[in-house]
């Protein structure tokens, strides 16, 4: 674990030579251990080493980088409990888990690997839902709100844009929206959620399903002055509404 941490530190300091040395030492250590690495700490260390290796190789050696990230991905898939960063005293972070998935998606663009790309997306989607549920159960509404937004951007393939415009909102999968809403409603005792906001919206005399071309001055004024609530509803400014 120390070697993997040192490699990461050197990468952050842009000392590639030293980072490569520590990666090599870490890989030799893992190879010597062979199949003996089965503990939670050992599995997490293996993931960190592979992630660091993938980072170093991604610019010049794409195939080797994919191999390293894929090995890390396989560990995450086969040992989800041991590598879960949401448990206490874990070596891996949520950023590490997301990096494995996002790096693979960025490196794999071959049409022959569409099935594997979908497998990666399904895995990350499952993790992001689990992450949202974790913070909801802890009643950390602010963090859960952030995770909701991240999850929705991922589902809509809008991570780069960091926004959901009206077309993306209209085409957002209903099943996914309901699942997010159910998590919020269930864990907040019915206080928060999309469906809760919908009831409040209607109760206060607002209209549903109107197109921007049909907005009147009252609709625009409501959208401008309304403050977003921490209830799983993305901030209106992020949804392209002004």
PDB file of C-alpha atoms in Angstrom:
ATOM      1  CA  UNK A   1       0.000   0.000   0.000  1.00  0.00           C
ATOM      2  CA  UNK A   2       2.861   2.357   0.818  1.00  0.00           C
ATOM      3  CA  UNK A   3       4.389   1.887  -2.631  1.00  0.00           C
ATOM      4  CA  UNK A   4       1.064   2.589  -4.348  1.00  0.00           C
ATOM      5  CA  UNK A   5       0.576   5.724  -2.266  1.00  0.00           C
ATOM      6  CA  UNK A   6       4.088   6.928  -3.060  1.00  0.00           C
ATOM      7  CA  UNK A   7       3.473   6.360  -6.766  1.00  0.00           C
ATOM      8  CA  UNK A   8       0.290   8.413  -6.609  1.00  0.00           C
ATOM      9  CA  UNK A   9       2.101  11.193  -4.769  1.00  0.00           C
ATOM     10  CA  UNK A  10       4.869  11.296  -7.373  1.00  0.00           C
ATOM     11  CA  UNK A  11       2.269  11.438 -10.157  1.00  0.00           C
ATOM     12  CA  UNK A  12       0.584  14.360  -8.461  1.00  0.00           C
ATOM     13  CA  UNK A  13       3.970  16.050  -8.271  1.00  0.00           C
ATOM     14  CA  UNK A  14       4.571  15.173 -11.954  1.00  0.00           C
ATOM     15  CA  UNK A  15       7.689  13.146 -11.115  1.00  0.00           C
ATOM     16  CA  UNK A  16       7.010  10.404 -13.650  1.00  0.00           C
ATOM     17  CA  UNK A  17      10.337   8.615 -13.282  1.00  0.00           C
ATOM     18  CA  UNK A  18       9.909   8.025  -9.565  1.00  0.00           C
ATOM     19  CA  UNK A  19       6.240   7.152 -10.051  1.00  0.00           C
ATOM     20  CA  UNK A  20       7.164   4.476 -12.608  1.00  0.00           C
ATOM     21  CA  UNK A  21       9.763   3.062 -10.232  1.00  0.00           C
ATOM     22  CA  UNK A  22       7.240   2.714  -7.414  1.00  0.00           C
ATOM     23  CA  UNK A  23       4.689   1.179  -9.787  1.00  0.00           C
ATOM     24  CA  UNK A  24       7.270  -1.401 -10.889  1.00  0.00           C
ATOM     25  CA  UNK A  25       8.077  -2.250  -7.268  1.00  0.00           C
ATOM     26  CA  UNK A  26       4.370  -2.520  -6.462  1.00  0.00           C
ATOM     27  CA  UNK A  27       3.758  -4.843  -9.421  1.00  0.00           C
ATOM     28  CA  UNK A  28       6.679  -7.053  -8.406  1.00  0.00           C
ATOM     29  CA  UNK A  29       5.246  -7.252  -4.901  1.00  0.00           C
ATOM     30  CA  UNK A  30       1.812  -8.225  -6.236  1.00  0.00           C
ATOM     31  CA  UNK A  31       3.294 -10.824  -8.591  1.00  0.00           C
ATOM     32  CA  UNK A  32       5.226 -12.406  -5.729  1.00  0.00           C
ATOM     33  CA  UNK A  33       2.039 -12.594  -3.675  1.00  0.00           C
ATOM     34  CA  UNK A  34       0.151 -14.206  -6.547  1.00  0.00           C
ATOM     35  CA  UNK A  35      -3.182 -15.678  -5.446  1.00  0.00           C
ATOM     36  CA  UNK A  36      -2.436 -14.956  -1.787  1.00  0.00           C
ATOM     37  CA  UNK A  37      -3.986 -11.474  -2.081  1.00  0.00           C
ATOM     38  CA  UNK A  38      -7.543 -11.987  -0.875  1.00  0.00           C
ATOM     39  CA  UNK A  39      -7.908  -9.604   2.049  1.00  0.00           C
ATOM     40  CA  UNK A  40      -9.845  -6.378   1.647  1.00  0.00           C
ATOM     41  CA  UNK A  41      -6.678  -4.315   2.038  1.00  0.00           C
ATOM     42  CA  UNK A  42      -4.790  -6.440  -0.476  1.00  0.00           C
ATOM     43  CA  UNK A  43      -7.540  -6.195  -3.071  1.00  0.00           C
ATOM     44  CA  UNK A  44      -7.815  -2.448  -2.660  1.00  0.00           C
ATOM     45  CA  UNK A  45      -4.054  -2.090  -2.947  1.00  0.00           C
ATOM     46  CA  UNK A  46      -4.153  -4.085  -6.183  1.00  0.00           C
ATOM     47  CA  UNK A  47      -6.780  -1.714  -7.573  1.00  0.00           C
ATOM     48  CA  UNK A  48      -4.706   1.330  -6.618  1.00  0.00           C
ATOM     49  CA  UNK A  49      -1.597  -0.106  -8.241  1.00  0.00           C
ATOM     50  CA  UNK A  50      -3.472  -0.890 -11.453  1.00  0.00           C
ATOM     51  CA  UNK A  51      -5.055   2.569 -11.492  1.00  0.00           C
ATOM     52  CA  UNK A  52      -1.669   4.245 -11.080  1.00  0.00           C
ATOM     53  CA  UNK A  53      -0.243   2.019 -13.794  1.00  0.00           C
ATOM     54  CA  UNK A  54      -3.104   2.925 -16.112  1.00  0.00           C
ATOM     55  CA  UNK A  55      -2.531   6.628 -15.531  1.00  0.00           C
ATOM     56  CA  UNK A  56       1.141   6.357 -16.426  1.00  0.00           C
ATOM     57  CA  UNK A  57       0.484   4.333 -19.581  1.00  0.00           C
ATOM     58  CA  UNK A  58      -2.615   6.045 -20.947  1.00  0.00           C
ATOM     59  CA  UNK A  59      -0.831   8.752 -22.967  1.00  0.00           C
ATOM     60  CA  UNK A  60       1.647   6.565 -24.874  1.00  0.00           C
ATOM     61  CA  UNK A  61       0.635   2.935 -24.397  1.00  0.00           C
ATOM     62  CA  UNK A  62      -3.121   2.695 -24.817  1.00  0.00           C
ATOM     63  CA  UNK A  63      -3.400  -1.115 -24.947  1.00  0.00           C
ATOM     64  CA  UNK A  64      -1.341  -1.566 -21.783  1.00  0.00           C
ATOM     65  CA  UNK A  65      -3.361   1.146 -20.048  1.00  0.00           C
ATOM     66  CA  UNK A  66      -6.614  -0.589 -20.974  1.00  0.00           C
ATOM     67  CA  UNK A  67      -5.216  -3.864 -19.629  1.00  0.00           C
ATOM     68  CA  UNK A  68      -4.297  -2.240 -16.301  1.00  0.00           C
ATOM     69  CA  UNK A  69      -7.652  -0.499 -15.883  1.00  0.00           C
ATOM     70  CA  UNK A  70      -9.501  -3.644 -16.925  1.00  0.00           C
ATOM     71  CA  UNK A  71      -7.712  -5.670 -14.263  1.00  0.00           C
ATOM     72  CA  UNK A  72      -8.725  -3.051 -11.699  1.00  0.00           C
ATOM     73  CA  UNK A  73     -12.297  -3.157 -13.034  1.00  0.00           C
ATOM     74  CA  UNK A  74     -12.434  -6.949 -12.699  1.00  0.00           C
ATOM     75  CA  UNK A  75     -11.389  -6.731  -9.058  1.00  0.00           C
ATOM     76  CA  UNK A  76     -14.153  -4.194  -8.381  1.00  0.00           C
ATOM     77  CA  UNK A  77     -16.718  -6.431 -10.095  1.00  0.00           C
ATOM     78  CA  UNK A  78     -15.631  -9.651  -8.401  1.00  0.00           C
ATOM     79  CA  UNK A  79     -15.113  -8.180  -4.916  1.00  0.00           C
ATOM     80  CA  UNK A  80     -17.685  -5.374  -4.499  1.00  0.00           C
ATOM     81  CA  UNK A  81     -17.920  -5.649  -0.711  1.00  0.00           C
ATOM     82  CA  UNK A  82     -14.183  -5.692  -0.108  1.00  0.00           C
ATOM     83  CA  UNK A  83     -13.565  -2.712  -2.397  1.00  0.00           C
ATOM     84  CA  UNK A  84     -16.558  -0.606  -1.362  1.00  0.00           C
ATOM     85  CA  UNK A  85     -15.141   2.866  -0.518  1.00  0.00           C
ATOM     86  CA  UNK A  86     -18.245   3.801   1.466  1.00  0.00           C
ATOM     87  CA  UNK A  87     -17.287   1.434   4.284  1.00  0.00           C
ATOM     88  CA  UNK A  88     -15.181   2.753   7.142  1.00  0.00           C
ATOM     89  CA  UNK A  89     -11.375   2.669   7.048  1.00  0.00           C
ATOM     90  CA  UNK A  90     -11.144   1.887   3.348  1.00  0.00           C
ATOM     91  CA  UNK A  91      -8.101   2.624   1.185  1.00  0.00           C
ATOM     92  CA  UNK A  92     -10.110   3.263  -1.964  1.00  0.00           C
ATOM     93  CA  UNK A  93     -12.118   6.429  -2.453  1.00  0.00           C
ATOM     94  CA  UNK A  94     -15.212   7.074  -4.539  1.00  0.00           C
ATOM     95  CA  UNK A  95     -12.979   8.986  -6.940  1.00  0.00           C
ATOM     96  CA  UNK A  96     -10.874   5.843  -7.463  1.00  0.00           C
ATOM     97  CA  UNK A  97     -13.932   3.763  -8.342  1.00  0.00           C
ATOM     98  CA  UNK A  98     -15.249   6.359 -10.761  1.00  0.00           C
ATOM     99  CA  UNK A  99     -11.820   6.828 -12.333  1.00  0.00           C
ATOM    100  CA  UNK A 100     -11.547   3.137 -13.247  1.00  0.00           C
ATOM    101  CA  UNK A 101     -14.873   3.289 -15.087  1.00  0.00           C
ATOM    102  CA  UNK A 102     -14.425   6.685 -16.710  1.00  0.00           C
ATOM    103  CA  UNK A 103     -10.861   5.932 -17.831  1.00  0.00           C
ATOM    104  CA  UNK A 104     -11.974   2.694 -19.486  1.00  0.00           C
ATOM    105  CA  UNK A 105     -14.875   4.410 -21.226  1.00  0.00           C
ATOM    106  CA  UNK A 106     -12.478   7.046 -22.511  1.00  0.00           C
ATOM    107  CA  UNK A 107      -9.941   4.522 -23.781  1.00  0.00           C
ATOM    108  CA  UNK A 108     -12.314   1.974 -25.299  1.00  0.00           C
ATOM    109  CA  UNK A 109     -14.008   3.322 -28.420  1.00  0.00           C
ATOM    110  CA  UNK A 110     -13.879   0.267 -30.672  1.00  0.00           C
ATOM    111  CA  UNK A 111     -17.264  -0.778 -32.058  1.00  0.00           C
ATOM    112  CA  UNK A 112     -16.350  -4.395 -31.335  1.00  0.00           C
ATOM    113  CA  UNK A 113     -16.296  -3.557 -27.632  1.00  0.00           C
ATOM    114  CA  UNK A 114     -19.751  -1.992 -27.347  1.00  0.00           C
ATOM    115  CA  UNK A 115     -20.898  -4.788 -25.058  1.00  0.00           C
ATOM    116  CA  UNK A 116     -18.002  -4.180 -22.682  1.00  0.00           C
ATOM    117  CA  UNK A 117     -18.656  -0.431 -22.738  1.00  0.00           C
ATOM    118  CA  UNK A 118     -22.250  -1.128 -21.719  1.00  0.00           C
ATOM    119  CA  UNK A 119     -21.005  -3.410 -18.946  1.00  0.00           C
ATOM    120  CA  UNK A 120     -18.812  -0.571 -17.658  1.00  0.00           C
ATOM    121  CA  UNK A 121     -21.687   1.921 -17.787  1.00  0.00           C
ATOM    122  CA  UNK A 122     -24.024  -0.497 -16.000  1.00  0.00           C
ATOM    123  CA  UNK A 123     -21.423  -1.010 -13.283  1.00  0.00           C
ATOM    124  CA  UNK A 124     -20.878   2.722 -12.764  1.00  0.00           C
ATOM    125  CA  UNK A 125     -24.626   3.362 -12.787  1.00  0.00           C
ATOM    126  CA  UNK A 126     -25.082   0.723 -10.083  1.00  0.00           C
ATOM    127  CA  UNK A 127     -22.303   2.279  -8.008  1.00  0.00           C
ATOM    128  CA  UNK A 128     -23.700   5.813  -8.337  1.00  0.00           C
ATOM    129  CA  UNK A 129     -27.138   4.621  -7.248  1.00  0.00           C
ATOM    130  CA  UNK A 130     -25.547   2.873  -4.271  1.00  0.00           C
ATOM    131  CA  UNK A 131     -23.636   6.015  -3.403  1.00  0.00           C
ATOM    132  CA  UNK A 132     -26.844   8.078  -3.507  1.00  0.00           C
ATOM    133  CA  UNK A 133     -28.652   5.599  -1.284  1.00  0.00           C
ATOM    134  CA  UNK A 134     -25.755   5.636   1.186  1.00  0.00           C
ATOM    135  CA  UNK A 135     -25.995   9.398   1.763  1.00  0.00           C
ATOM    136  CA  UNK A 136     -29.787   9.327   1.842  1.00  0.00           C
ATOM    137  CA  UNK A 137     -29.769   6.689   4.579  1.00  0.00           C
ATOM    138  CA  UNK A 138     -27.395   8.927   6.530  1.00  0.00           C
ATOM    139  CA  UNK A 139     -29.806  11.820   5.924  1.00  0.00           C
ATOM    140  CA  UNK A 140     -26.974  13.847   4.456  1.00  0.00           C
ATOM    141  CA  UNK A 141     -29.340  15.729   2.164  1.00  0.00           C
ATOM    142  CA  UNK A 142     -26.793  18.158   0.763  1.00  0.00           C
ATOM    143  CA  UNK A 143     -24.369  15.438  -0.302  1.00  0.00           C
ATOM    144  CA  UNK A 144     -27.247  13.308  -1.600  1.00  0.00           C
ATOM    145  CA  UNK A 145     -28.396  16.267  -3.692  1.00  0.00           C
ATOM    146  CA  UNK A 146     -24.933  16.465  -5.285  1.00  0.00           C
ATOM    147  CA  UNK A 147     -24.905  12.711  -5.929  1.00  0.00           C
ATOM    148  CA  UNK A 148     -28.355  12.941  -7.513  1.00  0.00           C
ATOM    149  CA  UNK A 149     -27.123  15.571  -9.925  1.00  0.00           C
ATOM    150  CA  UNK A 150     -24.012  13.534 -10.796  1.00  0.00           C
ATOM    151  CA  UNK A 151     -26.147  10.431 -11.367  1.00  0.00           C
ATOM    152  CA  UNK A 152     -28.599  12.273 -13.598  1.00  0.00           C
ATOM    153  CA  UNK A 153     -25.805  13.755 -15.702  1.00  0.00           C
ATOM    154  CA  UNK A 154     -24.315  10.289 -16.130  1.00  0.00           C
ATOM    155  CA  UNK A 155     -27.617   8.688 -17.128  1.00  0.00           C
ATOM    156  CA  UNK A 156     -28.229  11.466 -19.663  1.00  0.00           C
ATOM    157  CA  UNK A 157     -24.634  11.322 -20.982  1.00  0.00           C
ATOM    158  CA  UNK A 158     -24.147  14.971 -20.068  1.00  0.00           C
ATOM    159  CA  UNK A 159     -21.120  14.780 -17.776  1.00  0.00           C
ATOM    160  CA  UNK A 160     -18.997  17.006 -20.023  1.00  0.00           C
ATOM    161  CA  UNK A 161     -21.714  19.634 -20.393  1.00  0.00           C
ATOM    162  CA  UNK A 162     -22.575  19.554 -16.660  1.00  0.00           C
ATOM    163  CA  UNK A 163     -26.125  20.595 -17.486  1.00  0.00           C
ATOM    164  CA  UNK A 164     -29.504  19.224 -18.496  1.00  0.00           C
ATOM    165  CA  UNK A 165     -31.320  21.313 -21.051  1.00  0.00           C
ATOM    166  CA  UNK A 166     -35.020  20.943 -21.759  1.00  0.00           C
ATOM    167  CA  UNK A 167     -34.578  18.217 -24.460  1.00  0.00           C
ATOM    168  CA  UNK A 168     -32.535  16.086 -22.050  1.00  0.00           C
ATOM    169  CA  UNK A 169     -35.082  16.604 -19.282  1.00  0.00           C
ATOM    170  CA  UNK A 170     -37.937  15.605 -21.599  1.00  0.00           C
ATOM    171  CA  UNK A 171     -36.071  12.488 -22.750  1.00  0.00           C
ATOM    172  CA  UNK A 172     -34.798  11.424 -19.332  1.00  0.00           C
ATOM    173  CA  UNK A 173     -35.732   7.746 -18.718  1.00  0.00           C
ATOM    174  CA  UNK A 174     -38.889   7.599 -16.603  1.00  0.00           C
ATOM    175  CA  UNK A 175     -37.792   4.378 -14.895  1.00  0.00           C
ATOM    176  CA  UNK A 176     -34.547   5.986 -13.711  1.00  0.00           C
ATOM    177  CA  UNK A 177     -36.355   9.127 -12.572  1.00  0.00           C
ATOM    178  CA  UNK A 178     -38.808   7.028 -10.574  1.00  0.00           C
ATOM    179  CA  UNK A 179     -36.010   5.032  -8.960  1.00  0.00           C
ATOM    180  CA  UNK A 180     -34.277   8.237  -7.845  1.00  0.00           C
ATOM    181  CA  UNK A 181     -37.566   9.647  -6.583  1.00  0.00           C
ATOM    182  CA  UNK A 182     -38.393   6.447  -4.685  1.00  0.00           C
ATOM    183  CA  UNK A 183     -35.035   6.572  -2.896  1.00  0.00           C
ATOM    184  CA  UNK A 184     -35.598  10.169  -1.820  1.00  0.00           C
ATOM    185  CA  UNK A 185     -39.214   9.659  -0.717  1.00  0.00           C
ATOM    186  CA  UNK A 186     -38.462   6.435   1.160  1.00  0.00           C
ATOM    187  CA  UNK A 187     -35.411   7.722   3.016  1.00  0.00           C
ATOM    188  CA  UNK A 188     -36.849  11.146   3.854  1.00  0.00           C
ATOM    189  CA  UNK A 189     -40.139   9.871   5.174  1.00  0.00           C
ATOM    190  CA  UNK A 190     -42.012  11.483   2.298  1.00  0.00           C
ATOM    191  CA  UNK A 191     -40.517  14.940   2.824  1.00  0.00           C
ATOM    192  CA  UNK A 192     -38.282  15.117  -0.247  1.00  0.00           C
ATOM    193  CA  UNK A 193     -38.376  13.879  -3.829  1.00  0.00           C
ATOM    194  CA  UNK A 194     -39.454  14.785  -7.349  1.00  0.00           C
ATOM    195  CA  UNK A 195     -43.014  13.649  -6.686  1.00  0.00           C
ATOM    196  CA  UNK A 196     -43.090  15.749  -3.512  1.00  0.00           C
ATOM    197  CA  UNK A 197     -41.955  18.812  -5.444  1.00  0.00           C
ATOM    198  CA  UNK A 198     -44.555  18.124  -8.102  1.00  0.00           C
ATOM    199  CA  UNK A 199     -47.332  18.206  -5.504  1.00  0.00           C
ATOM    200  CA  UNK A 200     -45.979  21.455  -4.051  1.00  0.00           C
ATOM    201  CA  UNK A 201     -45.638  22.954  -7.531  1.00  0.00           C
ATOM    202  CA  UNK A 202     -49.272  22.196  -8.393  1.00  0.00           C
ATOM    203  CA  UNK A 203     -50.573  23.185  -4.965  1.00  0.00           C
ATOM    204  CA  UNK A 204     -49.007  26.640  -5.292  1.00  0.00           C
ATOM    205  CA  UNK A 205     -50.833  27.279  -8.560  1.00  0.00           C
ATOM    206  CA  UNK A 206     -48.105  26.468 -11.064  1.00  0.00           C
ATOM    207  CA  UNK A 207     -48.525  24.705 -14.403  1.00  0.00           C
ATOM    208  CA  UNK A 208     -47.000  21.428 -15.624  1.00  0.00           C
ATOM    209  CA  UNK A 209     -45.820  20.402 -19.065  1.00  0.00           C
ATOM    210  CA  UNK A 210     -45.652  23.840 -20.627  1.00  0.00           C
ATOM    211  CA  UNK A 211     -43.174  24.565 -23.396  1.00  0.00           C
ATOM    212  CA  UNK A 212     -40.804  27.562 -23.191  1.00  0.00           C
ATOM    213  CA  UNK A 213     -42.728  29.168 -26.044  1.00  0.00           C
ATOM    214  CA  UNK A 214     -45.882  29.005 -23.912  1.00  0.00           C
ATOM    215  CA  UNK A 215     -44.378  30.587 -20.792  1.00  0.00           C
ATOM    216  CA  UNK A 216     -45.968  33.796 -19.663  1.00  0.00           C
ATOM    217  CA  UNK A 217     -44.437  36.478 -17.461  1.00  0.00           C
ATOM    218  CA  UNK A 218     -45.725  34.755 -14.333  1.00  0.00           C
ATOM    219  CA  UNK A 219     -44.050  31.438 -15.248  1.00  0.00           C
ATOM    220  CA  UNK A 220     -40.718  33.138 -15.926  1.00  0.00           C
ATOM    221  CA  UNK A 221     -40.911  35.134 -12.710  1.00  0.00           C
ATOM    222  CA  UNK A 222     -41.580  31.980 -10.684  1.00  0.00           C
ATOM    223  CA  UNK A 223     -38.573  30.206 -12.198  1.00  0.00           C
ATOM    224  CA  UNK A 224     -36.266  33.154 -11.571  1.00  0.00           C
ATOM    225  CA  UNK A 225     -37.186  33.754  -7.934  1.00  0.00           C
ATOM    226  CA  UNK A 226     -37.736  30.143  -6.828  1.00  0.00           C
ATOM    227  CA  UNK A 227     -34.981  28.812  -4.568  1.00  0.00           C
ATOM    228  CA  UNK A 228     -33.942  25.179  -5.192  1.00  0.00           C
ATOM    229  CA  UNK A 229     -34.639  22.785  -2.360  1.00  0.00           C
ATOM    230  CA  UNK A 230     -32.396  19.991  -1.153  1.00  0.00           C
ATOM    231  CA  UNK A 231     -34.794  17.273  -2.191  1.00  0.00           C
ATOM    232  CA  UNK A 232     -33.226  15.525  -5.125  1.00  0.00           C
ATOM    233  CA  UNK A 233     -34.333  18.208  -7.577  1.00  0.00           C
ATOM    234  CA  UNK A 234     -31.463  19.605  -9.684  1.00  0.00           C
ATOM    235  CA  UNK A 235     -31.003  23.338  -9.422  1.00  0.00           C
ATOM    236  CA  UNK A 236     -33.006  25.091 -12.108  1.00  0.00           C
ATOM    237  CA  UNK A 237     -29.959  26.905 -13.425  1.00  0.00           C
ATOM    238  CA  UNK A 238     -28.337  23.522 -14.101  1.00  0.00           C
ATOM    239  CA  UNK A 239     -31.366  22.452 -16.110  1.00  0.00           C
ATOM    240  CA  UNK A 240     -30.894  25.298 -18.538  1.00  0.00           C
ATOM    241  CA  UNK A 241     -33.696  27.378 -17.042  1.00  0.00           C
ATOM    242  CA  UNK A 242     -33.062  31.060 -16.461  1.00  0.00           C
TER     243      UNK A 242
END
